[in-house]
PDB file of C-alpha atoms in Angstrom:
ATOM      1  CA  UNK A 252     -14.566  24.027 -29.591  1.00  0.00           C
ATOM      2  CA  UNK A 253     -16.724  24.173 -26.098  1.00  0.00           C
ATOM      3  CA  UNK A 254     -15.298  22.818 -23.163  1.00  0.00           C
ATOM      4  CA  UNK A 255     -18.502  21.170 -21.446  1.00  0.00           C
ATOM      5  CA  UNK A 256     -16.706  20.434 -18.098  1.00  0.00           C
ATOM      6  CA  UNK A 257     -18.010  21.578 -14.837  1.00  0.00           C
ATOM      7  CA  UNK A 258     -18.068  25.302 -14.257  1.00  0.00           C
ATOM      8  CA  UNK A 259     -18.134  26.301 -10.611  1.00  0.00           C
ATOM      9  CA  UNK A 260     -18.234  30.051  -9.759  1.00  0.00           C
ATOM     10  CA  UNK A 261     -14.478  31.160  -8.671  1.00  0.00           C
ATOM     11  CA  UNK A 262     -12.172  28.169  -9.368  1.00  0.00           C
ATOM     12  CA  UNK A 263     -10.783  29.489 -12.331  1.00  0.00           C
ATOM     13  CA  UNK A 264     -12.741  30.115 -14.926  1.00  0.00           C
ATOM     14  CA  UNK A 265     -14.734  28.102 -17.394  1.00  0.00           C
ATOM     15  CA  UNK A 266     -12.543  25.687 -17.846  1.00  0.00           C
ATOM     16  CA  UNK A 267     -12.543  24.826 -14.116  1.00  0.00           C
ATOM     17  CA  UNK A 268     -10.201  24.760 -11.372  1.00  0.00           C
ATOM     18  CA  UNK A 269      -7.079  27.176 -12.304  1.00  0.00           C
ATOM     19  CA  UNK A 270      -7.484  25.987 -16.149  1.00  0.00           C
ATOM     20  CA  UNK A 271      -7.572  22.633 -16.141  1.00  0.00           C
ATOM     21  CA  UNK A 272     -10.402  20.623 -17.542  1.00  0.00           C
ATOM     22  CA  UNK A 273     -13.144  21.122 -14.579  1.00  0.00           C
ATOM     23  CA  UNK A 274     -13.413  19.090 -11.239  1.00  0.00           C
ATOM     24  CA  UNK A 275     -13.848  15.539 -12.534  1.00  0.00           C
ATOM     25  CA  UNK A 276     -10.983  16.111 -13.857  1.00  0.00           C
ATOM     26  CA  UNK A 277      -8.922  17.323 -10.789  1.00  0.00           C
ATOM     27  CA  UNK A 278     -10.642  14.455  -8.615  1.00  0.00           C
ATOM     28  CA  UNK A 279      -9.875  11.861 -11.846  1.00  0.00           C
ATOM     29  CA  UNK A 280      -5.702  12.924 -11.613  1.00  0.00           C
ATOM     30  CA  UNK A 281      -6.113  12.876  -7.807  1.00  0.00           C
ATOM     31  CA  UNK A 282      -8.421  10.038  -7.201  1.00  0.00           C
ATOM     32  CA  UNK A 283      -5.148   7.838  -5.980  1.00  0.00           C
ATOM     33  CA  UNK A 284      -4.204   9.791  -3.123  1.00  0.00           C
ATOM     34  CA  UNK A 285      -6.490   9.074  -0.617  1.00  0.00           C
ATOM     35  CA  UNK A 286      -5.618   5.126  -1.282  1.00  0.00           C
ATOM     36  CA  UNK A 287      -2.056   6.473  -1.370  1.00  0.00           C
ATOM     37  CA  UNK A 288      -2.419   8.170   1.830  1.00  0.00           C
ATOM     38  CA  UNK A 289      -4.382   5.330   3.503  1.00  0.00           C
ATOM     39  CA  UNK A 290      -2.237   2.577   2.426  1.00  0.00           C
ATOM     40  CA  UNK A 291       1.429   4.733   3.633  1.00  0.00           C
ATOM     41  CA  UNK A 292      -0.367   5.447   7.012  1.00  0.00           C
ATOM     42  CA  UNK A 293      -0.986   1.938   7.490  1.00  0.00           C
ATOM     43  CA  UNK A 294       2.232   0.210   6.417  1.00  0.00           C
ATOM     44  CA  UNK A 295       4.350   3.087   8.648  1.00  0.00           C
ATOM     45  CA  UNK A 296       2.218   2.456  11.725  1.00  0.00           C
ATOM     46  CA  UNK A 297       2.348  -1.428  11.079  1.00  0.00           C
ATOM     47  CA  UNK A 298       6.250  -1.487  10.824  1.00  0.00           C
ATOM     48  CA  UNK A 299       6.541   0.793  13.334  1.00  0.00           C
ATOM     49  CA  UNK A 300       4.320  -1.046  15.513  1.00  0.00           C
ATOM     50  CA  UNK A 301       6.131  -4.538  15.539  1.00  0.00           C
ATOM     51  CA  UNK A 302       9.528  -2.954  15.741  1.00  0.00           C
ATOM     52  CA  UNK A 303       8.902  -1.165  18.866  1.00  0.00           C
ATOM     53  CA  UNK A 304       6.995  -4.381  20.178  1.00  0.00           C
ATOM     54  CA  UNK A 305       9.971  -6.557  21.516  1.00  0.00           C
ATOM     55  CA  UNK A 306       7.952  -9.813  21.578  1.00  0.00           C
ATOM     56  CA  UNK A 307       6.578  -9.969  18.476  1.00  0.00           C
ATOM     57  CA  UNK A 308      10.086 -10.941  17.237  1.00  0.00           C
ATOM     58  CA  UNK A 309      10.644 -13.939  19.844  1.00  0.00           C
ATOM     59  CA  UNK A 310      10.240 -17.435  18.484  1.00  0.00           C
ATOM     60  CA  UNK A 311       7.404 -18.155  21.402  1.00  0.00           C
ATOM     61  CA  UNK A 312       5.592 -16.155  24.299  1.00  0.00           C
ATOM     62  CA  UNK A 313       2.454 -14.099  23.529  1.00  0.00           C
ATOM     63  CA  UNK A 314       2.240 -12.050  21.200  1.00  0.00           C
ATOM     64  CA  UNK A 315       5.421 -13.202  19.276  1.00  0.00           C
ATOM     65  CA  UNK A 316       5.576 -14.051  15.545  1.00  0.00           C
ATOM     66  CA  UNK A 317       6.466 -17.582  16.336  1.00  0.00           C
ATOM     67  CA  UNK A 318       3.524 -18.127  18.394  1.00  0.00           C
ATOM     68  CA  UNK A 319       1.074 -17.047  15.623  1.00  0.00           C
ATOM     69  CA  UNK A 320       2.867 -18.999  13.318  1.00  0.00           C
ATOM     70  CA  UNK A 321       2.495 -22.084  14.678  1.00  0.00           C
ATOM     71  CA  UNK A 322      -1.435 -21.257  15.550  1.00  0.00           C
ATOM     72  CA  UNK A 323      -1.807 -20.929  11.587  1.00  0.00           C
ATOM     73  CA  UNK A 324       0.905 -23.422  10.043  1.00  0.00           C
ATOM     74  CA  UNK A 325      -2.188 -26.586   9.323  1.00  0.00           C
ATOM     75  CA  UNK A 326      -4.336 -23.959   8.394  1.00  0.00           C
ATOM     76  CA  UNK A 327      -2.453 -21.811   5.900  1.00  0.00           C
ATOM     77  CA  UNK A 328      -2.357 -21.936   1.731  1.00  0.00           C
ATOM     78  CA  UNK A 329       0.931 -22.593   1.961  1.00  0.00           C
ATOM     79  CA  UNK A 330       2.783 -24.222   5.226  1.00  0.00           C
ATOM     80  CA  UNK A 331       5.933 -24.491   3.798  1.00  0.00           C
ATOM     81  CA  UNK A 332       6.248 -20.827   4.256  1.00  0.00           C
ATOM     82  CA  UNK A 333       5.203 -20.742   7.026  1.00  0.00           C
ATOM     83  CA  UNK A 334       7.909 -23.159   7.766  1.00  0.00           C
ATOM     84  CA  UNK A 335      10.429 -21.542   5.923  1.00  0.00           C
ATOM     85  CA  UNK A 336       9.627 -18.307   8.593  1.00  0.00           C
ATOM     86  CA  UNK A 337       9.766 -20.737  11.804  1.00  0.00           C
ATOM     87  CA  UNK A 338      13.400 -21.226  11.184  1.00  0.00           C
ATOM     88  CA  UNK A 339      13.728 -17.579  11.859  1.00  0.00           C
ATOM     89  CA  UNK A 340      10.771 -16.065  13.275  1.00  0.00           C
ATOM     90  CA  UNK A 341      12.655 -12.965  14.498  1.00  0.00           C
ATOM     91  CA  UNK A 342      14.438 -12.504  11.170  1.00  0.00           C
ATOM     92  CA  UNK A 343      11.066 -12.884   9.236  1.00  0.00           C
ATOM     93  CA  UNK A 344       9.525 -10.388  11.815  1.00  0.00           C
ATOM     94  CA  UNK A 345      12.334  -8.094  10.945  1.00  0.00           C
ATOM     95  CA  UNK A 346      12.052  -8.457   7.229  1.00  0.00           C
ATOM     96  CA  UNK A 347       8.512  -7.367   7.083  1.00  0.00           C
ATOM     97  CA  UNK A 348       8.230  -4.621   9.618  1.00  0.00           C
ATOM     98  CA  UNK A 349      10.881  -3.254   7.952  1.00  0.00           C
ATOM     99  CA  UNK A 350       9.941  -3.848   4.453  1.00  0.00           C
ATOM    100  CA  UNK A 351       6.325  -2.440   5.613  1.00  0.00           C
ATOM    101  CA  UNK A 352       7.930   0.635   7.115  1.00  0.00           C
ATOM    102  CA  UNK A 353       9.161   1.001   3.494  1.00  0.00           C
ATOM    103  CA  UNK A 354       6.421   0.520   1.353  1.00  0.00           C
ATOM    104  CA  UNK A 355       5.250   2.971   3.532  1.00  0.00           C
ATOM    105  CA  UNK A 356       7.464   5.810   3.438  1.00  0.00           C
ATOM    106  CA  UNK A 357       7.423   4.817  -0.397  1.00  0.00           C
ATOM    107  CA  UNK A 358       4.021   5.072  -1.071  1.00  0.00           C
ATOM    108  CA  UNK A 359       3.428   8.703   1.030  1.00  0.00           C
ATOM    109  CA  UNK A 360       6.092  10.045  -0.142  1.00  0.00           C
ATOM    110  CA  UNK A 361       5.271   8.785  -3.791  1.00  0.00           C
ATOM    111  CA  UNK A 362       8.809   7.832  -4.437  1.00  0.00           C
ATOM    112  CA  UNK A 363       9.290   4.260  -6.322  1.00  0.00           C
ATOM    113  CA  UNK A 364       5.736   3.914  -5.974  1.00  0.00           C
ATOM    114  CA  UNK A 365       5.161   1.308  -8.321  1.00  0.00           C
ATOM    115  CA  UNK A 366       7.939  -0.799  -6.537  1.00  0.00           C
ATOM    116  CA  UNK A 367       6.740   0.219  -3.078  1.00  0.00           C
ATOM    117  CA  UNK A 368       2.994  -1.335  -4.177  1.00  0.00           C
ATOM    118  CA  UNK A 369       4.534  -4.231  -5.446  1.00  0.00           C
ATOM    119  CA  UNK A 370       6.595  -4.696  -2.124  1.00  0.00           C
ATOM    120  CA  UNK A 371       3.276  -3.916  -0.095  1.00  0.00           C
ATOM    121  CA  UNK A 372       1.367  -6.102  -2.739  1.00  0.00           C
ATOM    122  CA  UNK A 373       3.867  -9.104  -1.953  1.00  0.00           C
ATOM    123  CA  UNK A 374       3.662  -8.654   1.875  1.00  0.00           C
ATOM    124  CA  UNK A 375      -0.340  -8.563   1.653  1.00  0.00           C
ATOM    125  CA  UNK A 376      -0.175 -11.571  -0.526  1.00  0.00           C
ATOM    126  CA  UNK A 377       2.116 -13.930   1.767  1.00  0.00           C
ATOM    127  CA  UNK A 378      -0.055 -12.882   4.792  1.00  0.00           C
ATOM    128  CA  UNK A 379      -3.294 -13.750   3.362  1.00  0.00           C
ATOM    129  CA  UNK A 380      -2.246 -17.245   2.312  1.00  0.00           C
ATOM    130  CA  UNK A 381      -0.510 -17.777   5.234  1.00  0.00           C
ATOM    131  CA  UNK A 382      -1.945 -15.975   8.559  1.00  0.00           C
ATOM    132  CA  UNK A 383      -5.304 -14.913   7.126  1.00  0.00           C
ATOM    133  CA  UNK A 384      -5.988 -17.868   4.719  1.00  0.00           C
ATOM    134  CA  UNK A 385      -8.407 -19.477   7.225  1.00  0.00           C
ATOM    135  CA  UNK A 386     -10.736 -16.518   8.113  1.00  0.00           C
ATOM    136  CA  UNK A 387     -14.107 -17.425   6.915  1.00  0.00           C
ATOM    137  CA  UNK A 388     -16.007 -16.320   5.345  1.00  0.00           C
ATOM    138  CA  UNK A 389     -12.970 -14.836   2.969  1.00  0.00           C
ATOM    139  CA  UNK A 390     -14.229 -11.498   2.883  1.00  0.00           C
ATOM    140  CA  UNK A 391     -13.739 -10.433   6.848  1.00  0.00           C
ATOM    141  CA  UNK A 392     -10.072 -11.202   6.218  1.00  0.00           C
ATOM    142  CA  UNK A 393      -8.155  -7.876   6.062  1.00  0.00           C
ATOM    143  CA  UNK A 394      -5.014  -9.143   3.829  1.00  0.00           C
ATOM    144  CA  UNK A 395      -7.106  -9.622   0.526  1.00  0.00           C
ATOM    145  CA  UNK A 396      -8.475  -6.624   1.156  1.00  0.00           C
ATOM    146  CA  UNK A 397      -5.313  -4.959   0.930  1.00  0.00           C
ATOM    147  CA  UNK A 398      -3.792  -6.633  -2.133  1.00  0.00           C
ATOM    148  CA  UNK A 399      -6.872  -5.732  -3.709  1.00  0.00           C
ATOM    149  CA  UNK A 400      -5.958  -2.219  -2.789  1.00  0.00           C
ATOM    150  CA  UNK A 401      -2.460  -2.219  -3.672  1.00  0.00           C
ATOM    151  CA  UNK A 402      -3.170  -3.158  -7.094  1.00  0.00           C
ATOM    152  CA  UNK A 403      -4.554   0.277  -8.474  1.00  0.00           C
ATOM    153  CA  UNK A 404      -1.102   2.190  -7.523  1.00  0.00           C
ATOM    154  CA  UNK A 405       1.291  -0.951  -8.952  1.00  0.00           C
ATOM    155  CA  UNK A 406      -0.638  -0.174 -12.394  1.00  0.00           C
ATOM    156  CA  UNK A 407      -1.094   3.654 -11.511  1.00  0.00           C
ATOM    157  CA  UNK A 408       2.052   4.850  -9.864  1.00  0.00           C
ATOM    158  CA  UNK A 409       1.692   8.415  -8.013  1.00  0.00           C
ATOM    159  CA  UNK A 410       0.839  10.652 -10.890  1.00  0.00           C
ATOM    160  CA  UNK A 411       0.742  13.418  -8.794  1.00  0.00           C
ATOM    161  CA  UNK A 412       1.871  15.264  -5.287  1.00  0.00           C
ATOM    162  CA  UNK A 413       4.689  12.661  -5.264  1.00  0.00           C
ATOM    163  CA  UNK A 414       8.570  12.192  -6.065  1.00  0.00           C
ATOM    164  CA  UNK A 415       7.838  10.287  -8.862  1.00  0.00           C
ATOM    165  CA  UNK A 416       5.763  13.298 -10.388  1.00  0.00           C
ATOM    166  CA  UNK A 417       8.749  15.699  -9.465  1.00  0.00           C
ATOM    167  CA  UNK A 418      11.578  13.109 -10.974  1.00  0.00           C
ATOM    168  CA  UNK A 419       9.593  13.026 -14.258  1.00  0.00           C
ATOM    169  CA  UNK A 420       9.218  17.024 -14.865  1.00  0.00           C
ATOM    170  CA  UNK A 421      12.849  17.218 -14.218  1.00  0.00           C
ATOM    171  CA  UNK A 422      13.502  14.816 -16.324  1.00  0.00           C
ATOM    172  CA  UNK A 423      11.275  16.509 -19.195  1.00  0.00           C
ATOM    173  CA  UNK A 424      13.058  19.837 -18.130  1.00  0.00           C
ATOM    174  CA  UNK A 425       9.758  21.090 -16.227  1.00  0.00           C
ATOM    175  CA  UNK A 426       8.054  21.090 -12.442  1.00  0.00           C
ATOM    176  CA  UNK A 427       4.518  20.278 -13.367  1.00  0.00           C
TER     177      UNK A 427
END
């Protein structure tokens, strides 16, 4: 039988890149890792961001979590989070820059990935009803925007150039 995939001259042959099965199929097994990439970036630099920002963690002043809190508690999806993080705005802050320092080792690293997506999925999700829930029209509100993207790598995992890749081959007695 003919393998029809794209042949381009010195990548491997007619098959494509080093054997496989031609470059829509390399970009198909790697088409995750620029979200992956993205996504890690993002959730490092935000966790590292508010830990190394001392007010963000104070109940009031600018720039704290308390102060944005309140600004968005009438206008949220759900104020009774929002209320349930005013009783401890500096433990809240806490919990999520370190949970999205996590997620974002997690996802670059590709290790847990589907549990680091759902963790980034879940902090995306309770700041769009609750601190972006009033941003209008919808779509100029960045925390959607993110759950949207978390959703291909909860249902995806890291397939490849990830821990979870490695874990699985030496589990099946191979390195793929």
């Amino acid at each position: 039988m003919r393998d029809h995939g794209l042949y381009v001259r010195g990548t491997g042959g007619p098959n494509g890149l080093n054997g496989s099965h031609g470059i829509g199929e390399l970009a198909r097994r790697h088409a995750l890792l620029p979200l992956r990439i993205f996504l890690g970036v993002t959730f490092v630099y935000a966790g590292l961001d508010k830990l190394t920002d001392s007010a963000f963690f104070h109940a009031s002043g600018p720039g704290s979590l308390g102060e944005t809190l309140h600004a968005v508690r009438d206008s949220s999806a759900i104020p009774a989070l929002v209320d349930l993080a005013l009783k401890s705005p500096g433990g809240f802050g806490y919990a999520i820059a370190v949970g999205e320092l996590l997620v974002g080792l997690g996802t670059l690293l590709g290790l847990w990935t589907r549990i680091a997506a759902l963790g980034g999925a879940l902090i995306s999700l309770s700041l769009w009803l609750t601190v972006s829930w009033q941003v209008e029209p919808y779509y100029l509100g960045n925390d959607l925007a993110y759950l949207m993207a978390w959703l291909p790598l909860l249902l995806a995992g890291a397939p490849t150039f990830s821990a979870d890749a490695l874990l699985r081959g030496r589990r099946r007695g191979s390195f793929r």
